[in-house]
PDB file of C-alpha atoms in Angstrom:
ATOM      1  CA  UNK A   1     117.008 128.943  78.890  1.00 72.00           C
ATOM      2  CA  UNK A   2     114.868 126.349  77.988  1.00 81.00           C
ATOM      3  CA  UNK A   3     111.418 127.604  75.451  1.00 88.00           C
ATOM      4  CA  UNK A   4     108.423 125.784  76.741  1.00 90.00           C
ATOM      5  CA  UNK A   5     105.174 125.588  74.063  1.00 91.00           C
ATOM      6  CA  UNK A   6     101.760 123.670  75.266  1.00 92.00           C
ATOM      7  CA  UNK A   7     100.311 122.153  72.104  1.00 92.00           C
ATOM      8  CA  UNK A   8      97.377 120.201  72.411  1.00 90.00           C
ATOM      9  CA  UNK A   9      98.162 119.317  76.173  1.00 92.00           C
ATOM     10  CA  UNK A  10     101.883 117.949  75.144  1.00 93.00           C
ATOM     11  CA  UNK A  11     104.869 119.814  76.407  1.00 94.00           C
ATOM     12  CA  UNK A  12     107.285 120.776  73.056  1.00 95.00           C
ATOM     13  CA  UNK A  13     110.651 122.004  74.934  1.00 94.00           C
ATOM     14  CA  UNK A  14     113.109 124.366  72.407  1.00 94.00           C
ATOM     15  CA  UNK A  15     116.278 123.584  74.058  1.00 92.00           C
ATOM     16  CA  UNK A  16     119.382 126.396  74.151  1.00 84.00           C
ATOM     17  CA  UNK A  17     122.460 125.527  72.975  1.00 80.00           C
ATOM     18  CA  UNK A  18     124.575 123.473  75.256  1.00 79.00           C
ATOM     19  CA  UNK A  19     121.900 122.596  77.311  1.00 81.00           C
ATOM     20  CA  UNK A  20     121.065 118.629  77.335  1.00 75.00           C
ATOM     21  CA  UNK A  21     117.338 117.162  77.143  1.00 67.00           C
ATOM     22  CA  UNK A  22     117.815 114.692  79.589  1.00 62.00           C
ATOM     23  CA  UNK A  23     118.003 117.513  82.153  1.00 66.00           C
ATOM     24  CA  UNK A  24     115.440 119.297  81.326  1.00 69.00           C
ATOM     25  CA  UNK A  25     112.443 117.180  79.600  1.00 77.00           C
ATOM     26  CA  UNK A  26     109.532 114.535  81.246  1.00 88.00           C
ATOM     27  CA  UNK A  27     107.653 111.638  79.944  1.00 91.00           C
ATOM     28  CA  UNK A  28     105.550 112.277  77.265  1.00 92.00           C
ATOM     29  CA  UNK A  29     107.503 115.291  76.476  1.00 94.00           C
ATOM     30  CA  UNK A  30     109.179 116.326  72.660  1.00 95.00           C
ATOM     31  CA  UNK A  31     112.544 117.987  73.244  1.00 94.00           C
ATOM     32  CA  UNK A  32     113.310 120.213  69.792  1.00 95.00           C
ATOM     33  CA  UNK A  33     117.422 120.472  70.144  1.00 93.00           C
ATOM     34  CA  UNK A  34     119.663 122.249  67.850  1.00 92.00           C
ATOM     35  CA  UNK A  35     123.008 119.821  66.958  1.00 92.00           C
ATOM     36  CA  UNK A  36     125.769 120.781  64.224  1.00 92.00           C
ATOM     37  CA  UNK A  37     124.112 118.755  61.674  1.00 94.00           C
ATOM     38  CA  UNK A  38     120.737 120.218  62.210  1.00 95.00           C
ATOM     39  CA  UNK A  39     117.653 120.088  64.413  1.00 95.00           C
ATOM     40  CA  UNK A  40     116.926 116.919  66.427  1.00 95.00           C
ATOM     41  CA  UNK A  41     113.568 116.071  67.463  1.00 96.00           C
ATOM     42  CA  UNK A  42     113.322 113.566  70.781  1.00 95.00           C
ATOM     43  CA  UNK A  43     110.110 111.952  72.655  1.00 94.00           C
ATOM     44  CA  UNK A  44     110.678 111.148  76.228  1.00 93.00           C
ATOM     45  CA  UNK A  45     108.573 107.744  76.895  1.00 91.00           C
ATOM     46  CA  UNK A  46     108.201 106.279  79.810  1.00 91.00           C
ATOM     47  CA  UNK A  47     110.728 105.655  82.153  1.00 89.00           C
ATOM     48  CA  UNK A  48     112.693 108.171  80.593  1.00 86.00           C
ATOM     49  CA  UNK A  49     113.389 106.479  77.509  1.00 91.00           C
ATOM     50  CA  UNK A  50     113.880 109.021  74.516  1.00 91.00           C
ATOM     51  CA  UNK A  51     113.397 108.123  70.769  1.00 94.00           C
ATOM     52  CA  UNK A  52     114.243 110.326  68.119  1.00 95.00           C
ATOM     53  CA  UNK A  53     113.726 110.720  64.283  1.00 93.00           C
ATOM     54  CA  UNK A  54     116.954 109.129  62.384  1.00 93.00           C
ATOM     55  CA  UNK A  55     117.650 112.198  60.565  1.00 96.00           C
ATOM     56  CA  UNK A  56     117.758 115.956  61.635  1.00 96.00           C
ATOM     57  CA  UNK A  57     115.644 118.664  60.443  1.00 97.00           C
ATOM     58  CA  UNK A  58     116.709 121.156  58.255  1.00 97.00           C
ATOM     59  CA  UNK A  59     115.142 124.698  60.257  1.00 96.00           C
ATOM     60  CA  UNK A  60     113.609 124.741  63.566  1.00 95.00           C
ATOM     61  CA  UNK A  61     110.199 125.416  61.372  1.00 96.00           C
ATOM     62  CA  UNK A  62     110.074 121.786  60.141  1.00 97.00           C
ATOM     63  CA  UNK A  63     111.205 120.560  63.704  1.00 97.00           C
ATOM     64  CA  UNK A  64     108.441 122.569  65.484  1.00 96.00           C
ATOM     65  CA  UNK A  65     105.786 121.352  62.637  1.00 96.00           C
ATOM     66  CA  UNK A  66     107.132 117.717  63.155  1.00 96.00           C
ATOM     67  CA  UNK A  67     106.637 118.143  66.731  1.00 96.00           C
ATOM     68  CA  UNK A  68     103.186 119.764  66.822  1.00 95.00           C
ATOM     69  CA  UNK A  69     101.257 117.434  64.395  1.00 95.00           C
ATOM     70  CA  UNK A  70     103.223 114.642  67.108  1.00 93.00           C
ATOM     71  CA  UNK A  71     101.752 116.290  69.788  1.00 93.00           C
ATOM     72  CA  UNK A  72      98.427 116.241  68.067  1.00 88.00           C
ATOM     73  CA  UNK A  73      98.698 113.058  67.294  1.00 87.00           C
ATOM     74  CA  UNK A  74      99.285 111.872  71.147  1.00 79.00           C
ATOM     75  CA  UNK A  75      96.844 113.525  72.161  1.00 70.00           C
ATOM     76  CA  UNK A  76      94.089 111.755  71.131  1.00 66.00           C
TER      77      UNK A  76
END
């Protein structure tokens, strides 16, 4: 099941394993999805677009940070 985290009015989504983003995530959304070589982190623009970082994270602790100070960043 899907984690769900409001940070600074921006939707972070912690997806399970097996489960894809473009099922589950928005616009304007960060999707934060485990992958064998480490943790992805996506944005879902407009018109369902997604853009992600060209590397994986190490932890889900640095994907999460990355994601918040994005999310902080957006919105304002």
């Amino acid at each position: 099941m899907t984690t769900l985290i409001v940070h600074h009015t921006i939707r972070i989504l912690t997806l399970e394993s097996g489960e894809t983003f473009t099922d589950q995530g928005k616009e304007n959304d960060i999707v934060l999805q485990e992958l064998s070589d480490g943790w992805w982190v996506h944005f879902i623009g407009e018109g369902g677009k997604v853009e992600s970082y060209d590397m994986p994270f190490a932890s889900y602790g640095s994907a999460l940070g990355t994601a918040k100070a994005a999310a902080e960043f957006s919105a304002e």
